[in-house]
C-alpha positions as a Markdown table, in Angstrom:
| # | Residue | x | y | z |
|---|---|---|---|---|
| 1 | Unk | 0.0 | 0.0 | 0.0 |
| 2 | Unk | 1.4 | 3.6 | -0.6 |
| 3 | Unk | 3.2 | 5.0 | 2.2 |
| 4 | Unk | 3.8 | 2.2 | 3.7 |
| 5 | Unk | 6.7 | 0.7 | 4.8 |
| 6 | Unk | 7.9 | -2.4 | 3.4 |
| 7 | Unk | 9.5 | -4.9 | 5.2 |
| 8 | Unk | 12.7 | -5.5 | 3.8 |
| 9 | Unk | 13.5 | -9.4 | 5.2 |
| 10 | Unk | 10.8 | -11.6 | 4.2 |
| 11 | Unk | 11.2 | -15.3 | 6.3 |
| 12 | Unk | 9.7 | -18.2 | 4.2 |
| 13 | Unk | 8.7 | -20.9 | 7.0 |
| 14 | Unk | 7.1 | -24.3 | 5.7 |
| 15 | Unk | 4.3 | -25.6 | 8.0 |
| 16 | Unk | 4.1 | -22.2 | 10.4 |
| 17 | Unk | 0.9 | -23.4 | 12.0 |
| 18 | Unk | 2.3 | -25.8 | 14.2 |
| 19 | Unk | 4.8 | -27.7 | 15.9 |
| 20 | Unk | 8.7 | -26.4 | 15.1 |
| 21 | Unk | 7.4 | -24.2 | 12.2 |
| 22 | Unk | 4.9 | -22.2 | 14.4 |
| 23 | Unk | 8.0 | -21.8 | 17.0 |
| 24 | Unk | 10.2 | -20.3 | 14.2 |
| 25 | Unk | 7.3 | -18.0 | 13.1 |
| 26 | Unk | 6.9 | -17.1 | 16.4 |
| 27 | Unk | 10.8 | -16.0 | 17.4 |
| 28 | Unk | 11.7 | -14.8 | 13.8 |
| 29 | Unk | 14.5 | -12.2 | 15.5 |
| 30 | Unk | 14.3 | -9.5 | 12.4 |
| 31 | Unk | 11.9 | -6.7 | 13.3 |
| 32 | Unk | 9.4 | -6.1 | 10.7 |
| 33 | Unk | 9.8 | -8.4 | 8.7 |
| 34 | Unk | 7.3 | -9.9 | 6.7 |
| 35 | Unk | 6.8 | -13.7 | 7.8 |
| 36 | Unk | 5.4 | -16.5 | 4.7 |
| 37 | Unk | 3.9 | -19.5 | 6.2 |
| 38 | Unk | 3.7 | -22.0 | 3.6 |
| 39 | Unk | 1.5 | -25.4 | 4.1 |
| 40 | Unk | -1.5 | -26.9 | 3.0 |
| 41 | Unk | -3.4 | -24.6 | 6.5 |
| 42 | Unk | -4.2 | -21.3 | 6.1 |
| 43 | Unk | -2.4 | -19.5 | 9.2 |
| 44 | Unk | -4.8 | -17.2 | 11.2 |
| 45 | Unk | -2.3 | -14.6 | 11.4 |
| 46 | Unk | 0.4 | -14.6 | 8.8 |
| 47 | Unk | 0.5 | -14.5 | 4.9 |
| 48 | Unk | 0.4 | -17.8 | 3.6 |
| 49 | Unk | 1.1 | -20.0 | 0.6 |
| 50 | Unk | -1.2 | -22.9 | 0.3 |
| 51 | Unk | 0.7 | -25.8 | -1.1 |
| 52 | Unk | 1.4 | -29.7 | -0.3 |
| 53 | Unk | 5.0 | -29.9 | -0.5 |
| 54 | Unk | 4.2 | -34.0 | -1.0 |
| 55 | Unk | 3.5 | -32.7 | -4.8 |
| 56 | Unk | 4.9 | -31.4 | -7.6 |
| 57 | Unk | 2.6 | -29.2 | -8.4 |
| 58 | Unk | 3.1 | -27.7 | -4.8 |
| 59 | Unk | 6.5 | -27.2 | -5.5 |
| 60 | Unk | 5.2 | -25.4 | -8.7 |
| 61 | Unk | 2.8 | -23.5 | -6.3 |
| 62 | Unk | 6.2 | -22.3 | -4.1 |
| 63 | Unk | 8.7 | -22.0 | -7.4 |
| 64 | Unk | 6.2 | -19.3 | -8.5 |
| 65 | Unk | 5.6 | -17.3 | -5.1 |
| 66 | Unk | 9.4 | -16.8 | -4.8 |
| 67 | Unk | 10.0 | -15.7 | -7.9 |
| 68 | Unk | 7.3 | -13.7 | -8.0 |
| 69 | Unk | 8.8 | -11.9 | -4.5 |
């Protein structure tokens, strides 16, 4: 959004809504930055990338959110 600022780290964390993943999301030490869970959940609170990394097209799904970034 205009006049915003932009976060300029952005943490990719597979499987943020639970376990390990949800840790990491939860401690990520940069301030600001912008925090990607990717998994096949929805987080409630971050950005997230809905793919099943037990697929290739959820690879696809994550190959084209990166370089999209």
């Amino acid at each position: 959004m205009p006049g915003e600022r932009q976060p300029d780290t952005i943490v990719w964390i597979t499987g943020a809504t639970s376990g390990i993943g949800e840790a990491l999301a939860a401690t990520v030490p940069f301030d600001g930055a912008r925090v990607v869970n990717i998994s096949r959940r929805e987080h409630p609170d971050l950005e997230s990338v809905r793919a099943d990394l037990s697929t290739t097209a959820g690879w696809d799904r994550v190959e084209q959110h990166l370089a999209n970034e």
